[in-house]
XYZ file of C-alpha atoms in Angstrom:
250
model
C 24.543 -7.360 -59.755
C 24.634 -4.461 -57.524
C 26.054 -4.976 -53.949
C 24.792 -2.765 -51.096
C 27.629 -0.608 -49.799
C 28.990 -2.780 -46.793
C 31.285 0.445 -45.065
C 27.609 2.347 -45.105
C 25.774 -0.716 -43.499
C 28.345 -1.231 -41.073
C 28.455 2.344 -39.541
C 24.400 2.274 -39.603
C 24.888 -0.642 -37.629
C 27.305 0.336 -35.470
C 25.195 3.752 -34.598
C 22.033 1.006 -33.769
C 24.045 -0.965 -31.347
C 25.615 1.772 -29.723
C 22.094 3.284 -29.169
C 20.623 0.043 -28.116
C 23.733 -0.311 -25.218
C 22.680 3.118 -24.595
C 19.301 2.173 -24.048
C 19.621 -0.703 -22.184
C 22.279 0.797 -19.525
C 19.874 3.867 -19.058
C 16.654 2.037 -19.146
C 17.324 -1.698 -18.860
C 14.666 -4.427 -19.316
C 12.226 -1.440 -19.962
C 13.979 -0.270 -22.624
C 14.202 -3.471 -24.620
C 10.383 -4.623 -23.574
C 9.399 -1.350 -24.807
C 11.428 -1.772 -28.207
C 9.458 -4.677 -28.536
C 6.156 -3.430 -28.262
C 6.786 -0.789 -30.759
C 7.539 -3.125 -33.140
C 4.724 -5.457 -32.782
C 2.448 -2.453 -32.470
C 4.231 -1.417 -35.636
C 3.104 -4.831 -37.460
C -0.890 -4.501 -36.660
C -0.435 -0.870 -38.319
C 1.614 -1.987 -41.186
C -0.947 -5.685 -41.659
C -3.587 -5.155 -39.901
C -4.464 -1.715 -40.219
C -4.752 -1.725 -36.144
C -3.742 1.510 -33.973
C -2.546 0.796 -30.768
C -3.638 3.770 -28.126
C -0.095 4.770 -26.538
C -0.987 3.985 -23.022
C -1.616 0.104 -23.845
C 1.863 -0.219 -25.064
C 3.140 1.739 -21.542
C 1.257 -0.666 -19.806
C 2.481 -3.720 -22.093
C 5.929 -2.889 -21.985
C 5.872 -2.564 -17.751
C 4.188 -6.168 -17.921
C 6.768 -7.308 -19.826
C 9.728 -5.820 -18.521
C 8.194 -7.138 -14.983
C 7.788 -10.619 -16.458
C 11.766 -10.556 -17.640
C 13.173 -9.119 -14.447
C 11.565 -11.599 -12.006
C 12.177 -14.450 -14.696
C 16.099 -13.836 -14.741
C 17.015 -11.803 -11.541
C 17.438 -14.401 -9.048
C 17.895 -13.256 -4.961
C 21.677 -13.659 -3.811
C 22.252 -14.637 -0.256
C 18.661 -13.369 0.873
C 18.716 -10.475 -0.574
C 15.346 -9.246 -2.389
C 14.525 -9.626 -6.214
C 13.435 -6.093 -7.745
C 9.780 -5.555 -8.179
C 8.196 -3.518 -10.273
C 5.079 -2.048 -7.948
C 2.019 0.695 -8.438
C -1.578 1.864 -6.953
C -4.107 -0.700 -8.202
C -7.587 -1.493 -7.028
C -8.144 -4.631 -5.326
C -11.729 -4.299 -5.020
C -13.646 -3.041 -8.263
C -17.005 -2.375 -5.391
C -15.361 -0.316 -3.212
C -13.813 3.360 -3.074
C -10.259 3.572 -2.540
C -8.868 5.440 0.314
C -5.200 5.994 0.757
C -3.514 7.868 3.691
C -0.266 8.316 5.141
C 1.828 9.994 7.625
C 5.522 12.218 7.270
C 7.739 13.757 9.765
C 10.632 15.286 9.091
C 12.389 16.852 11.549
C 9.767 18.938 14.140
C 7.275 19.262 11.405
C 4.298 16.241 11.341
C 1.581 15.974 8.397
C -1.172 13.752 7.323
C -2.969 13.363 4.663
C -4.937 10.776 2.220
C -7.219 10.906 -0.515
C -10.439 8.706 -1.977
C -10.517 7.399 -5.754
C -12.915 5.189 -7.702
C -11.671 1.706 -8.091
C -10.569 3.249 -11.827
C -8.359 5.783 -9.697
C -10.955 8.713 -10.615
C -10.662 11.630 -7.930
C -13.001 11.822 -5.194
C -11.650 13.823 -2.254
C -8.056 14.760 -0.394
C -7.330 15.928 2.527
C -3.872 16.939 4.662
C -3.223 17.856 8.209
C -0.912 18.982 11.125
C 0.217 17.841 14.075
C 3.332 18.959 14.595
C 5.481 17.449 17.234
C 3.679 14.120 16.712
C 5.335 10.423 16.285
C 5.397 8.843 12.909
C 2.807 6.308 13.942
C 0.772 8.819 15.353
C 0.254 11.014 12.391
C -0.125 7.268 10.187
C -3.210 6.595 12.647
C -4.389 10.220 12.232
C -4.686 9.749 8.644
C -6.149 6.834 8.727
C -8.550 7.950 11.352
C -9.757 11.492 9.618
C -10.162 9.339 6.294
C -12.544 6.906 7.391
C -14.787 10.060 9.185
C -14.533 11.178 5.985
C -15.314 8.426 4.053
C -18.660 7.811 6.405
C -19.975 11.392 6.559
C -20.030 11.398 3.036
C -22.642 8.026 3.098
C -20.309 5.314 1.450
C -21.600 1.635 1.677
C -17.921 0.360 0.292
C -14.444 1.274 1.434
C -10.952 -0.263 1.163
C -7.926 2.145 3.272
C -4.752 1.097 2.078
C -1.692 2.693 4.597
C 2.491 2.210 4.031
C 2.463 1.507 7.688
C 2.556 -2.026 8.756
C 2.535 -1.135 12.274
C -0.339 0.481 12.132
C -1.884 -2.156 10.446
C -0.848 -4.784 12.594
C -2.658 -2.489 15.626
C -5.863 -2.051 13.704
C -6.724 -5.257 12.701
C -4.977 -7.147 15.836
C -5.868 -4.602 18.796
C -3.941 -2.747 21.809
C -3.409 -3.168 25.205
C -6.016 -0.842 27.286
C -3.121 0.899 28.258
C -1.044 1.159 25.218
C 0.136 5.222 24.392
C -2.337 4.867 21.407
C -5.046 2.102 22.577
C -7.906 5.903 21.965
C -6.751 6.440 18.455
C -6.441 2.765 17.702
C -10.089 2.557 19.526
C -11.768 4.446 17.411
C -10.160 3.964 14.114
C -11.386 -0.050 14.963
C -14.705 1.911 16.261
C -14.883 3.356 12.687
C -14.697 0.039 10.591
C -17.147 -2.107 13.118
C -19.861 0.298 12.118
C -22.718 -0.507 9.246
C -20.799 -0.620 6.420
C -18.184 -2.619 4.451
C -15.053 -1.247 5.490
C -11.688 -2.804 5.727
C -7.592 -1.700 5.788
C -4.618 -3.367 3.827
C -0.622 -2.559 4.146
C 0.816 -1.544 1.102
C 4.175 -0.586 0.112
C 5.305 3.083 -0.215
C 5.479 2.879 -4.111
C 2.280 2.033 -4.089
C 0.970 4.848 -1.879
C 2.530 8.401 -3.311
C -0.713 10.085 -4.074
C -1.383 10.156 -0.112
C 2.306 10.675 0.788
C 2.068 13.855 -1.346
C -0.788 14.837 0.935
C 1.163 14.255 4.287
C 4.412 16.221 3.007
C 1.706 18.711 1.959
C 0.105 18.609 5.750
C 3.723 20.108 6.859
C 2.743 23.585 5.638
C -1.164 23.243 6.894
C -1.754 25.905 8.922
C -4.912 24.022 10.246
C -5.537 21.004 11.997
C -7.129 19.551 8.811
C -7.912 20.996 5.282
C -10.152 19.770 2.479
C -9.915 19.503 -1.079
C -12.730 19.122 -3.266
C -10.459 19.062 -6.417
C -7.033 17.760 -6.655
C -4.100 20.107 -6.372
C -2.271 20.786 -9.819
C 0.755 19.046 -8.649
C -0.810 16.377 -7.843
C -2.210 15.503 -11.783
C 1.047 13.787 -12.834
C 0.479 11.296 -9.620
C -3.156 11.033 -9.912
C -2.787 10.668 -13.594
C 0.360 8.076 -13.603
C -1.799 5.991 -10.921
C -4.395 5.684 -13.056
C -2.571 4.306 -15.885
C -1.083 1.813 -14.153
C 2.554 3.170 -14.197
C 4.890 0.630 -12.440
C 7.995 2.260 -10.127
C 11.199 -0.417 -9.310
C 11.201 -1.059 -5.903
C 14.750 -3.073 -5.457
């Protein structure tokens, strides 16, 4: 009877955990949910005959690393469990619009885009308005996408803004004399009109597409530009949005 060589198996095996610590401390419940997609996606080839596209197991692997973070990550003394978050549709009816506003120092931009409810690429847009609040330039965007949205004739459209505030002021109202009671006016102008319109908060992970469109509004040299195809930087978003890529929001 032949034995295997035990010294050999042991190093293999010591090179396999090492790279699975490796793993694990680099890419954590993601690493191992991915490992185990691979593996079952391995088993349909090798039984079945069955090839898995490489996207499913992307998406498989998030859904599953999601599912073991929330099941054993428990909050500590109120503190927030990590989530893993992305751009979905909530409507499949309606166009997507997305906007957002970014100031950083005395520079002010604005900017959003419109998708299909399958993230497919519509229309973008930035702006500037330098010297502007942070609200301000969130209600801008908001604003300038909805005109957009009803020039071009849509029936269905869901905004979805990383501002809660302005939000809140949208769907709740201002004082008559509040600093922005005109924008808020006719942004709430906008949505009572003959169509199916409505706006959502979401979080900022959820919302990147439009945020690159407000950084981008910071070197508009007019009030507002159009874009009728989506910058090249902006694929890897676009693209990783449509997927359903997950970012860890903690």
């Amino acid at each position: 009877m032949v034995r295997p060589n035990s010294g050999l198996m042991t190093g293999q095996e010591n090179d396999i955990k090492s790279w699975i610590r490796q793993g694990v401390n680099l890419g954590g419940t993601l690493f191992l949910a991915t490992l185990w997609e691979l593996w079952l996606c391995r088993n349909k080839c090798v039984f079945e005959g069955s090839i898995t596209d490489h996207w499913k197991i992307c998406l498989s692997a998030q859904a599953l690393s999601k599912a073991i973070t929330h099941a054993f990550i428990t909050p500590v003394d109120g503190t927030r469990a990590p989530r893993w978050l992305g751009w979905s549709s909530p409507n499949k009816e309606c166009m997507i619009l997305n906007t957002d506003g970014s100031v950083v120092e005395d520079k002010a931009g604005f900017g959003g885009l419109l998708r299909t409810p399958d993230g497919g690429w519509v229309h973008g847009f930035c702006g500037n308005l330098d010297g502007a609040e942070v609200i301000e330039v969130e209600l801008m965007a908001i604003l300038q996408g909805l005109h957009i949205c009803h020039r071009m004739g849509l029936n269905k459209v869901y905004c979805q803004t990383d501002s809660l505030t302005a939000t809140k002021w949208i769907l709740g109202g201002v004082a008559p004399m509040h600093r922005y009671a005109n924008l808020v006016g006719l942004i709430r102008k906008l949505l009572s009109f003959h169509w199916t319109a409505s706006i959502s908060h979401v979080l900022r992970e959820c919302n990147k597409c439009a945020d690159f469109f407000a950084r981008k509004g910071h070197m508009c040299f007019a009030r507002i530009q159009y874009f009728m195809d989506p910058p090249l930087e902006l694929l890897p978003l676009l693209h990783a949005d449509s997927a359903g890529e997950l970012s860890l929001r903690v």
